[in-house]
């Protein structure tokens, strides 16, 4: 992304791509469920043929193990869409030595194993506007991440990242400046995750355009590397650390509400992006004709507090961000403000684009597992918003803490726990109405046990 | 501030004011010390005539009481500048009923006292590029704040701010929408503080231009209103709550380092602002010719982590943000990224302006004093950066906790404590070198006791 990119890409006069290419250059992205569900009875056909009262909770076949013996389960929505728009991926992350081309030091090359560094990867993608973007992300993001990590792997395995990445040896250059800035090896992994999300976003943009498809997705990724767990989030999924005496969110949600100031700021700088159809200002409700001339509560991009303004005609336009909580929408269209894809997304019946307001860059948090005295039942629960809309962090922790100690002998207990969590979002059919909140959304859950993390190997 | 303001104001083709008006329209802002130091032996002449080894610590004359019996002390820098560029102000804040003009309800008017709501106000301003901006801010900001509060006072005294500010009565309109957004009366005070800082910034810009002067200042303000203490900060001063068992920062600092991403983002959107003279990218040190073609650590606006890039010629330019910690500078010029003034500030020998990168809007924190069981020695310490450069929060708390209990009988103990804090920044002349860190900067300190807060009156 270069300077002036946004202007060139999105503003009048720039090389705006046509809303739709005239003919597809490739076949559409085929619908599928995560690879690791093979043999579990899950099939795309079953999704399309489901009845609302017969939505099965799916998880990997007994006997097929995910990294760290993690558990997984998913359920499709109650006919909100034809397909399950959630996707998941996980696997071992094998980071090879970077090839440096002509000047490479042959002697050093022979000292290096083919797999220089290994880690593990779990990812959830919650699609919207169709399943294509989430499927592409599940197919692609881990490759982008591997490439980005390989580009800096020398620095990652050093005690401190060198100022210069020589390609010849891991020798510290200018350590005093790196020290002063407090740059640590984990900052290179964070940087690689940030770059990987952006690279993956570009791939999705190209692929969807080529296949004449649309859509976007959120992305929540956990990566284990050298004793640390990195959680990168762009969207409204959530990762939660649950231990015996501790609950700790490892991500925060990015929605039009939580990113209000960033979004309003962009509309302030580039009012053209609203094409005169929306107002950048926030009001407690949409204004009507009889509010004209009155003083009403409002908030602009620079304000955390509220003030009053006299209503003018322009204030009656539809608000840039409208609605509360789960109903909050960006430009009346989208419930999330970060994610991958949506390159072609426009406000219905207009040419107003959503993409300039969306960020693909994730927020990354780091959990230093080596610093924790991990218990057998300490887990990270990763789930799409369908779970968190219905269950609070505390309710999830309660379910984790009551389920795991009672099922220590079951080798599939983490998938069983993931299923239990999903079933808790489905209400009780024979119970009194309102006894439980019910999720009609797709829900996908990973349960990652931390205790066995040493066993997976995190070399070199 | 209207949409497109930044572009119209700062970008090529906009109505850029000439760097200096040709002739002054008003006389320069006269130098002075805070009003409440009158009778304390403090005088502007004494500042100019000082010798480095004879810098007195000044505080209000014994017998003159500041709001809540707060203490104050200041010291001028060791000849870094001719004048003390810090300024201070405090006083009672009398908020009157807002005048609504022709339609006003006469009956309601007669029910209102002249002073509708009262609070208190303490402010510190740390000037740079001359004392003028700080003096103007000390003269002006409280009036801006009073005006802004008066504009919304009806909403502030209501249980919940009404959607509509009628001017006739405090009646709730559309309470369900206000409730849903979670808008509270304190949000109106936060909004008023945000607007007051911006209004004051505009006044300073006009006044300095008219009097052919330059300069800027940071602003740290504490306001008590209806049992709450609001702390608004734009710059690198700091307010710290010190209680027997608790230390709590009530502000955070805004410097080129803490606001790196915001500043880089602006340069990404408007590369013209750097006029080809600076690079937006961050490197561990300034790059040199022999870094060309090598891969070095860098960070751009969207990154929290670090990555490597191959050095090009443009990367050798001076960095937008350069240096570490107290030495970090914006465009090689300024150590703070928020504050008032600096409308004419340019990078030395260029036409590159600093103002587009600066924010005048403060961050506001709220301390609900009614929720605290306040002890006799619970205080808020407000001080300019000269204090915090030398003393940590913990060291300040230690000094507070050892001084106050031993001096309960002294009615001037809070000013004595402020003096003690300042003396702790001046080292020991006869002690071994390096025994204590020494501040050569201006230092100004308020010590605000919270225990007597009820006595000051916070009606109506």
mmCIF file of N, CA, C and O in Angstrom, chain B residues 79-164:
data_model
loop_
_atom_site.group_PDB
_atom_site.id
_atom_site.type_symbol
_atom_site.label_atom_id
_atom_site.label_comp_id
_atom_site.label_asym_id
_atom_site.label_seq_id
_atom_site.Cartn_x
_atom_site.Cartn_y
_atom_site.Cartn_z
ATOM 1 N N UNK B 79 18.036 28.822 32.888
ATOM 2 C CA UNK B 79 18.442 29.671 31.751
ATOM 3 C C UNK B 79 18.230 29.032 30.382
ATOM 4 O O UNK B 79 18.839 29.445 29.400
ATOM 5 N N UNK B 80 17.348 28.014 30.323
ATOM 6 C CA UNK B 80 16.992 27.437 29.025
ATOM 7 C C UNK B 80 16.267 28.498 28.194
ATOM 8 O O UNK B 80 16.400 28.557 26.974
ATOM 9 N N UNK B 81 15.465 29.329 28.878
ATOM 10 C CA UNK B 81 14.776 30.432 28.201
ATOM 11 C C UNK B 81 14.773 31.635 29.147
ATOM 12 O O UNK B 81 14.930 31.494 30.358
ATOM 13 N N UNK B 82 14.539 32.799 28.573
ATOM 14 C CA UNK B 82 14.577 34.022 29.376
ATOM 15 C C UNK B 82 13.456 34.036 30.402
ATOM 16 O O UNK B 82 13.624 34.431 31.559
ATOM 17 N N UNK B 83 12.288 33.568 29.975
ATOM 18 C CA UNK B 83 11.120 33.611 30.850
ATOM 19 C C UNK B 83 10.710 32.209 31.274
ATOM 20 O O UNK B 83 11.077 31.222 30.637
ATOM 21 N N UNK B 84 9.931 32.140 32.342
ATOM 22 C CA UNK B 84 9.301 30.880 32.735
ATOM 23 C C UNK B 84 8.152 30.637 31.756
ATOM 24 O O UNK B 84 7.184 31.391 31.723
ATOM 25 N N UNK B 85 8.277 29.606 30.938
ATOM 26 C CA UNK B 85 7.251 29.368 29.914
ATOM 27 C C UNK B 85 6.054 28.581 30.449
ATOM 28 O O UNK B 85 5.075 28.389 29.738
ATOM 29 N N UNK B 86 6.140 28.082 31.684
ATOM 30 C CA UNK B 86 4.962 27.490 32.319
ATOM 31 C C UNK B 86 4.010 28.602 32.780
ATOM 32 O O UNK B 86 4.455 29.696 33.115
ATOM 33 N N UNK B 87 2.722 28.306 32.786
ATOM 34 C CA UNK B 87 1.749 29.201 33.378
ATOM 35 C C UNK B 87 0.727 28.370 34.138
ATOM 36 O O UNK B 87 0.583 27.172 33.869
ATOM 37 N N UNK B 88 0.032 29.031 35.064
ATOM 38 C CA UNK B 88 -0.974 28.332 35.853
ATOM 39 C C UNK B 88 -2.178 29.240 36.047
ATOM 40 O O UNK B 88 -2.063 30.465 35.993
ATOM 41 N N UNK B 89 -3.328 28.633 36.274
ATOM 42 C CA UNK B 89 -4.538 29.400 36.576
ATOM 43 C C UNK B 89 -5.417 28.530 37.452
ATOM 44 O O UNK B 89 -5.371 27.294 37.364
ATOM 45 N N UNK B 90 -6.184 29.155 38.329
ATOM 46 C CA UNK B 90 -7.201 28.405 39.064
ATOM 47 C C UNK B 90 -8.267 29.365 39.542
ATOM 48 O O UNK B 90 -8.066 30.572 39.549
ATOM 49 N N UNK B 91 -9.426 28.834 39.908
ATOM 50 C CA UNK B 91 -10.491 29.704 40.374
ATOM 51 C C UNK B 91 -11.813 28.968 40.449
ATOM 52 O O UNK B 91 -11.893 27.771 40.173
ATOM 53 N N UNK B 92 -12.829 29.731 40.866
ATOM 54 C CA UNK B 92 -14.170 29.176 40.941
ATOM 55 C C UNK B 92 -14.784 29.277 39.544
ATOM 56 O O UNK B 92 -14.540 30.245 38.823
ATOM 57 N N UNK B 93 -15.550 28.283 39.169
ATOM 58 C CA UNK B 93 -16.181 28.263 37.855
ATOM 59 C C UNK B 93 -17.675 28.493 38.066
ATOM 60 O O UNK B 93 -18.357 27.637 38.624
ATOM 61 N N UNK B 94 -18.174 29.668 37.674
ATOM 62 C CA UNK B 94 -19.579 30.002 37.900
ATOM 63 C C UNK B 94 -20.343 29.880 36.602
ATOM 64 O O UNK B 94 -20.138 30.668 35.679
ATOM 65 N N UNK B 95 -21.212 28.902 36.532
ATOM 66 C CA UNK B 95 -21.926 28.631 35.289
ATOM 67 C C UNK B 95 -23.334 29.183 35.399
ATOM 68 O O UNK B 95 -24.113 28.751 36.259
ATOM 69 N N UNK B 96 -23.638 30.137 34.550
ATOM 70 C CA UNK B 96 -24.944 30.782 34.597
ATOM 71 C C UNK B 96 -25.909 30.108 33.645
ATOM 72 O O UNK B 96 -25.509 29.373 32.752
ATOM 73 N N UNK B 97 -27.204 30.417 33.872
ATOM 74 C CA UNK B 97 -28.210 29.895 32.969
ATOM 75 C C UNK B 97 -27.981 30.479 31.582
ATOM 76 O O UNK B 97 -27.654 31.655 31.424
ATOM 77 N N UNK B 98 -28.178 29.669 30.573
ATOM 78 C CA UNK B 98 -27.979 30.109 29.205
ATOM 79 C C UNK B 98 -29.149 30.985 28.760
ATOM 80 O O UNK B 98 -30.298 30.689 29.051
ATOM 81 N N UNK B 99 -28.864 32.055 28.064
ATOM 82 C CA UNK B 99 -29.918 32.953 27.566
ATOM 83 C C UNK B 99 -30.468 32.423 26.256
ATOM 84 O O UNK B 99 -29.723 32.173 25.316
ATOM 85 N N UNK B 100 -31.786 32.277 26.174
ATOM 86 C CA UNK B 100 -32.340 31.672 24.962
ATOM 87 C C UNK B 100 -32.976 32.661 24.001
ATOM 88 O O UNK B 100 -33.580 32.276 23.022
ATOM 89 N N UNK B 101 -32.904 33.956 24.332
ATOM 90 C CA UNK B 101 -33.435 34.940 23.384
ATOM 91 C C UNK B 101 -34.941 35.076 23.475
ATOM 92 O O UNK B 101 -35.548 34.843 24.538
ATOM 93 N N UNK B 102 -35.559 35.397 22.361
ATOM 94 C CA UNK B 102 -36.957 35.837 22.313
ATOM 95 C C UNK B 102 -37.954 34.864 22.936
ATOM 96 O O UNK B 102 -38.849 35.282 23.681
ATOM 97 N N UNK B 103 -37.793 33.552 22.649
ATOM 98 C CA UNK B 103 -38.850 32.628 23.094
ATOM 99 C C UNK B 103 -38.680 32.202 24.550
ATOM 100 O O UNK B 103 -39.341 31.300 24.998
ATOM 101 N N UNK B 104 -37.767 32.821 25.242
ATOM 102 C CA UNK B 104 -37.462 32.238 26.554
ATOM 103 C C UNK B 104 -38.672 32.303 27.507
ATOM 104 O O UNK B 104 -39.509 33.197 27.428
ATOM 105 N N UNK B 105 -38.704 31.297 28.356
ATOM 106 C CA UNK B 105 -39.817 31.154 29.280
ATOM 107 C C UNK B 105 -39.557 32.050 30.492
ATOM 108 O O UNK B 105 -38.705 31.758 31.334
ATOM 109 N N UNK B 106 -40.311 33.128 30.605
ATOM 110 C CA UNK B 106 -40.045 34.105 31.661
ATOM 111 C C UNK B 106 -40.260 33.505 33.043
ATOM 112 O O UNK B 106 -39.561 33.817 33.985
ATOM 113 N N UNK B 107 -41.259 32.642 33.131
ATOM 114 C CA UNK B 107 -41.581 32.048 34.422
ATOM 115 C C UNK B 107 -40.401 31.235 34.951
ATOM 116 O O UNK B 107 -40.018 31.321 36.108
ATOM 117 N N UNK B 108 -39.807 30.447 34.041
ATOM 118 C CA UNK B 108 -38.702 29.576 34.415
ATOM 119 C C UNK B 108 -37.480 30.406 34.798
ATOM 120 O O UNK B 108 -36.772 30.120 35.752
ATOM 121 N N UNK B 109 -37.290 31.517 34.047
ATOM 122 C CA UNK B 109 -36.163 32.405 34.285
ATOM 123 C C UNK B 109 -36.118 32.868 35.730
ATOM 124 O O UNK B 109 -35.063 32.885 36.363
ATOM 125 N N UNK B 110 -37.275 33.195 36.270
ATOM 126 C CA UNK B 110 -37.297 33.748 37.623
ATOM 127 C C UNK B 110 -36.972 32.678 38.662
ATOM 128 O O UNK B 110 -36.618 32.993 39.782
ATOM 129 N N UNK B 111 -37.100 31.414 38.276
ATOM 130 C CA UNK B 111 -36.786 30.350 39.237
ATOM 131 C C UNK B 111 -35.275 30.135 39.364
ATOM 132 O O UNK B 111 -34.815 29.463 40.269
ATOM 133 N N UNK B 112 -34.514 30.672 38.398
ATOM 134 C CA UNK B 112 -33.093 30.348 38.352
ATOM 135 C C UNK B 112 -32.247 31.393 39.061
ATOM 136 O O UNK B 112 -32.413 32.588 38.839
ATOM 137 N N UNK B 113 -31.336 30.919 39.844
ATOM 138 C CA UNK B 113 -30.369 31.818 40.463
ATOM 139 C C UNK B 113 -29.417 32.294 39.374
ATOM 140 O O UNK B 113 -29.296 31.689 38.314
ATOM 141 N N UNK B 114 -28.700 33.368 39.639
ATOM 142 C CA UNK B 114 -27.752 33.898 38.658
ATOM 143 C C UNK B 114 -26.655 32.864 38.421
ATOM 144 O O UNK B 114 -26.320 32.558 37.284
ATOM 145 N N UNK B 115 -26.140 32.309 39.516
ATOM 146 C CA UNK B 115 -25.151 31.243 39.363
ATOM 147 C C UNK B 115 -25.868 29.917 39.459
ATOM 148 O O UNK B 115 -26.293 29.498 40.527
ATOM 149 N N UNK B 116 -25.967 29.270 38.332
ATOM 150 C CA UNK B 116 -26.808 28.091 38.245
ATOM 151 C C UNK B 116 -26.074 26.874 38.785
ATOM 152 O O UNK B 116 -26.667 25.967 39.357
ATOM 153 N N UNK B 117 -24.771 26.866 38.558
ATOM 154 C CA UNK B 117 -23.956 25.699 38.903
ATOM 155 C C UNK B 117 -22.544 26.216 39.143
ATOM 156 O O UNK B 117 -22.079 27.059 38.407
ATOM 157 N N UNK B 118 -21.913 25.714 40.203
ATOM 158 C CA UNK B 118 -20.537 26.173 40.415
ATOM 159 C C UNK B 118 -19.596 24.987 40.523
ATOM 160 O O UNK B 118 -19.974 23.903 40.964
ATOM 161 N N UNK B 119 -18.376 25.226 40.086
ATOM 162 C CA UNK B 119 -17.339 24.215 40.172
ATOM 163 C C UNK B 119 -16.016 24.904 40.424
ATOM 164 O O UNK B 119 -15.984 26.106 40.726
ATOM 165 N N UNK B 120 -14.942 24.149 40.338
ATOM 166 C CA UNK B 120 -13.617 24.751 40.470
ATOM 167 C C UNK B 120 -12.714 24.277 39.352
ATOM 168 O O UNK B 120 -12.992 23.265 38.702
ATOM 169 N N UNK B 121 -11.643 25.017 39.172
ATOM 170 C CA UNK B 121 -10.815 24.885 37.973
ATOM 171 C C UNK B 121 -9.350 25.089 38.331
ATOM 172 O O UNK B 121 -9.017 26.051 39.037
ATOM 173 N N UNK B 122 -8.498 24.165 37.920
ATOM 174 C CA UNK B 122 -7.046 24.311 38.078
ATOM 175 C C UNK B 122 -6.413 23.978 36.722
ATOM 176 O O UNK B 122 -6.796 22.970 36.106
ATOM 177 N N UNK B 123 -5.455 24.766 36.299
ATOM 178 C CA UNK B 123 -4.878 24.505 34.974
ATOM 179 C C UNK B 123 -3.395 24.813 34.941
ATOM 180 O O UNK B 123 -2.927 25.765 35.568
ATOM 181 N N UNK B 124 -2.655 23.974 34.227
ATOM 182 C CA UNK B 124 -1.220 24.197 33.981
ATOM 183 C C UNK B 124 -0.979 24.221 32.477
ATOM 184 O O UNK B 124 -1.516 23.394 31.740
ATOM 185 N N UNK B 125 -0.157 25.175 32.048
ATOM 186 C CA UNK B 125 0.183 25.309 30.635
ATOM 187 C C UNK B 125 1.700 25.369 30.525
ATOM 188 O O UNK B 125 2.336 26.163 31.210
ATOM 189 N N UNK B 126 2.260 24.520 29.688
ATOM 190 C CA UNK B 126 3.718 24.481 29.512
ATOM 191 C C UNK B 126 4.025 24.998 28.114
ATOM 192 O O UNK B 126 3.781 24.316 27.121
ATOM 193 N N UNK B 127 4.542 26.230 28.067
ATOM 194 C CA UNK B 127 4.758 26.887 26.783
ATOM 195 C C UNK B 127 6.043 26.454 26.095
ATOM 196 O O UNK B 127 6.958 25.923 26.725
ATOM 197 N N UNK B 128 6.085 26.672 24.794
ATOM 198 C CA UNK B 128 7.326 26.494 24.025
ATOM 199 C C UNK B 128 7.350 27.544 22.927
ATOM 200 O O UNK B 128 6.299 28.040 22.508
ATOM 201 N N UNK B 129 8.540 27.921 22.489
ATOM 202 C CA UNK B 129 8.663 28.981 21.479
ATOM 203 C C UNK B 129 8.250 30.331 22.022
ATOM 204 O O UNK B 129 7.747 31.165 21.272
ATOM 205 N N UNK B 130 8.430 30.535 23.327
ATOM 206 C CA UNK B 130 8.044 31.791 23.960
ATOM 207 C C UNK B 130 6.893 31.600 24.929
ATOM 208 O O UNK B 130 6.197 30.586 24.871
ATOM 209 N N UNK B 131 6.687 32.554 25.849
ATOM 210 C CA UNK B 131 5.665 32.366 26.884
ATOM 211 C C UNK B 131 4.262 32.795 26.446
ATOM 212 O O UNK B 131 3.294 32.556 27.186
ATOM 213 N N UNK B 132 4.096 33.386 25.257
ATOM 214 C CA UNK B 132 2.834 34.045 24.907
ATOM 215 C C UNK B 132 1.630 33.093 24.882
ATOM 216 O O UNK B 132 0.569 33.408 25.423
ATOM 217 N N UNK B 133 1.775 31.922 24.251
ATOM 218 C CA UNK B 133 0.623 31.014 24.123
ATOM 219 C C UNK B 133 0.135 30.552 25.492
ATOM 220 O O UNK B 133 -1.069 30.500 25.759
ATOM 221 N N UNK B 134 1.098 30.235 26.396
ATOM 222 C CA UNK B 134 0.712 29.768 27.723
ATOM 223 C C UNK B 134 -0.003 30.879 28.495
ATOM 224 O O UNK B 134 -0.973 30.624 29.231
ATOM 225 N N UNK B 135 0.463 32.118 28.338
ATOM 226 C CA UNK B 135 -0.184 33.240 29.033
ATOM 227 C C UNK B 135 -1.601 33.440 28.500
ATOM 228 O O UNK B 135 -2.563 33.585 29.257
ATOM 229 N N UNK B 136 -1.754 33.394 27.169
ATOM 230 C CA UNK B 136 -3.097 33.520 26.579
ATOM 231 C C UNK B 136 -4.006 32.393 27.052
ATOM 232 O O UNK B 136 -5.181 32.616 27.355
ATOM 233 N N UNK B 137 -3.473 31.187 27.108
ATOM 234 C CA UNK B 137 -4.289 30.047 27.546
ATOM 235 C C UNK B 137 -4.732 30.240 28.997
ATOM 236 O O UNK B 137 -5.886 29.975 29.345
ATOM 237 N N UNK B 138 -3.804 30.716 29.851
ATOM 238 C CA UNK B 138 -4.143 30.936 31.264
ATOM 239 C C UNK B 138 -5.190 32.033 31.397
ATOM 240 O O UNK B 138 -6.017 32.012 32.321
ATOM 241 N N UNK B 139 -5.187 32.991 30.466
ATOM 242 C CA UNK B 139 -6.166 34.083 30.497
ATOM 243 C C UNK B 139 -7.510 33.687 29.908
ATOM 244 O O UNK B 139 -8.517 34.335 30.186
ATOM 245 N N UNK B 140 -7.543 32.666 29.075
ATOM 246 C CA UNK B 140 -8.684 32.443 28.182
ATOM 247 C C UNK B 140 -9.448 31.149 28.423
ATOM 248 O O UNK B 140 -10.668 31.109 28.340
ATOM 249 N N UNK B 141 -8.726 30.041 28.691
ATOM 250 C CA UNK B 141 -9.368 28.723 28.622
ATOM 251 C C UNK B 141 -10.570 28.604 29.570
ATOM 252 O O UNK B 141 -11.591 28.014 29.210
ATOM 253 N N UNK B 142 -10.448 29.173 30.782
ATOM 254 C CA UNK B 142 -11.565 29.043 31.724
ATOM 255 C C UNK B 142 -12.822 29.746 31.194
ATOM 256 O O UNK B 142 -13.932 29.292 31.438
ATOM 257 N N UNK B 143 -12.643 30.849 30.454
ATOM 258 C CA UNK B 143 -13.814 31.534 29.881
ATOM 259 C C UNK B 143 -14.443 30.682 28.783
ATOM 260 O O UNK B 143 -15.668 30.589 28.686
ATOM 261 N N UNK B 144 -13.595 30.081 27.957
ATOM 262 C CA UNK B 144 -14.121 29.182 26.918
ATOM 263 C C UNK B 144 -14.905 28.048 27.562
ATOM 264 O O UNK B 144 -15.995 27.677 27.108
ATOM 265 N N UNK B 145 -14.340 27.489 28.628
ATOM 266 C CA UNK B 145 -14.992 26.359 29.286
ATOM 267 C C UNK B 145 -16.329 26.791 29.901
ATOM 268 O O UNK B 145 -17.329 26.075 29.780
ATOM 269 N N UNK B 146 -16.341 27.957 30.530
ATOM 270 C CA UNK B 146 -17.590 28.432 31.129
ATOM 271 C C UNK B 146 -18.654 28.587 30.047
ATOM 272 O O UNK B 146 -19.791 28.142 30.209
ATOM 273 N N UNK B 147 -18.270 29.175 28.924
ATOM 274 C CA UNK B 147 -19.217 29.357 27.817
ATOM 275 C C UNK B 147 -19.747 28.014 27.321
ATOM 276 O O UNK B 147 -20.941 27.845 27.109
ATOM 277 N N UNK B 148 -18.846 27.068 27.145
ATOM 278 C CA UNK B 148 -19.265 25.757 26.630
ATOM 279 C C UNK B 148 -20.174 25.033 27.627
ATOM 280 O O UNK B 148 -21.125 24.358 27.226
ATOM 281 N N UNK B 149 -19.859 25.172 28.910
ATOM 282 C CA UNK B 149 -20.706 24.525 29.916
ATOM 283 C C UNK B 149 -22.072 25.214 29.993
ATOM 284 O O UNK B 149 -23.099 24.553 30.156
ATOM 285 N N UNK B 150 -22.071 26.537 29.880
ATOM 286 C CA UNK B 150 -23.344 27.267 29.930
ATOM 287 C C UNK B 150 -24.253 26.874 28.770
ATOM 288 O O UNK B 150 -25.474 26.871 28.906
ATOM 289 N N UNK B 151 -23.651 26.515 27.643
ATOM 290 C CA UNK B 151 -24.440 26.148 26.461
ATOM 291 C C UNK B 151 -25.192 24.833 26.673
ATOM 292 O O UNK B 151 -26.158 24.552 25.968
ATOM 293 N N UNK B 152 -24.749 24.006 27.629
ATOM 294 C CA UNK B 152 -25.381 22.692 27.824
ATOM 295 C C UNK B 152 -25.807 22.463 29.271
ATOM 296 O O UNK B 152 -26.125 21.339 29.659
ATOM 297 N N UNK B 153 -25.846 23.549 30.070
ATOM 298 C CA UNK B 153 -26.009 23.378 31.522
ATOM 299 C C UNK B 153 -27.322 22.696 31.891
ATOM 300 O O UNK B 153 -27.383 21.890 32.816
ATOM 301 N N UNK B 154 -28.384 22.988 31.142
ATOM 302 C CA UNK B 154 -29.671 22.309 31.359
ATOM 303 C C UNK B 154 -29.519 20.801 31.339
ATOM 304 O O UNK B 154 -30.137 20.086 32.112
ATOM 305 N N UNK B 155 -28.751 20.314 30.350
ATOM 306 C CA UNK B 155 -28.535 18.876 30.211
ATOM 307 C C UNK B 155 -27.699 18.335 31.353
ATOM 308 O O UNK B 155 -27.917 17.219 31.833
ATOM 309 N N UNK B 156 -26.742 19.133 31.821
ATOM 310 C CA UNK B 156 -25.843 18.679 32.884
ATOM 311 C C UNK B 156 -26.584 18.488 34.199
ATOM 312 O O UNK B 156 -26.295 17.567 34.956
ATOM 313 N N UNK B 157 -27.571 19.352 34.467
ATOM 314 C CA UNK B 157 -28.266 19.239 35.758
ATOM 315 C C UNK B 157 -29.419 18.240 35.709
ATOM 316 O O UNK B 157 -30.011 17.933 36.733
ATOM 317 N N UNK B 158 -29.743 17.722 34.526
ATOM 318 C CA UNK B 158 -30.798 16.703 34.429
ATOM 319 C C UNK B 158 -30.266 15.358 34.903
ATOM 320 O O UNK B 158 -29.060 15.155 35.006
ATOM 321 N N UNK B 159 -31.181 14.440 35.211
ATOM 322 C CA UNK B 159 -30.744 13.093 35.598
ATOM 323 C C UNK B 159 -30.056 12.426 34.419
ATOM 324 O O UNK B 159 -29.076 11.719 34.566
ATOM 325 N N UNK B 160 -30.617 12.652 33.251
ATOM 326 C CA UNK B 160 -30.067 12.112 32.000
ATOM 327 C C UNK B 160 -30.178 13.238 30.973
ATOM 328 O O UNK B 160 -31.184 13.939 30.968
ATOM 329 N N UNK B 161 -29.169 13.433 30.124
ATOM 330 C CA UNK B 161 -29.280 14.533 29.158
ATOM 331 C C UNK B 161 -30.473 14.294 28.236
ATOM 332 O O UNK B 161 -30.659 13.189 27.743
ATOM 333 N N UNK B 162 -31.301 15.315 28.010
ATOM 334 C CA UNK B 162 -32.416 15.134 27.076
ATOM 335 C C UNK B 162 -31.906 15.130 25.642
ATOM 336 O O UNK B 162 -30.890 15.746 25.347
ATOM 337 N N UNK B 163 -32.599 14.394 24.765
ATOM 338 C CA UNK B 163 -32.253 14.398 23.336
ATOM 339 C C UNK B 163 -32.298 15.829 22.792
ATOM 340 O O UNK B 163 -31.438 16.246 22.029
ATOM 341 N N UNK B 164 -33.350 16.580 23.182
ATOM 342 C CA UNK B 164 -33.490 17.971 22.735
ATOM 343 C C UNK B 164 -33.195 18.917 23.883
ATOM 344 O O UNK B 164 -33.676 18.729 24.994
#
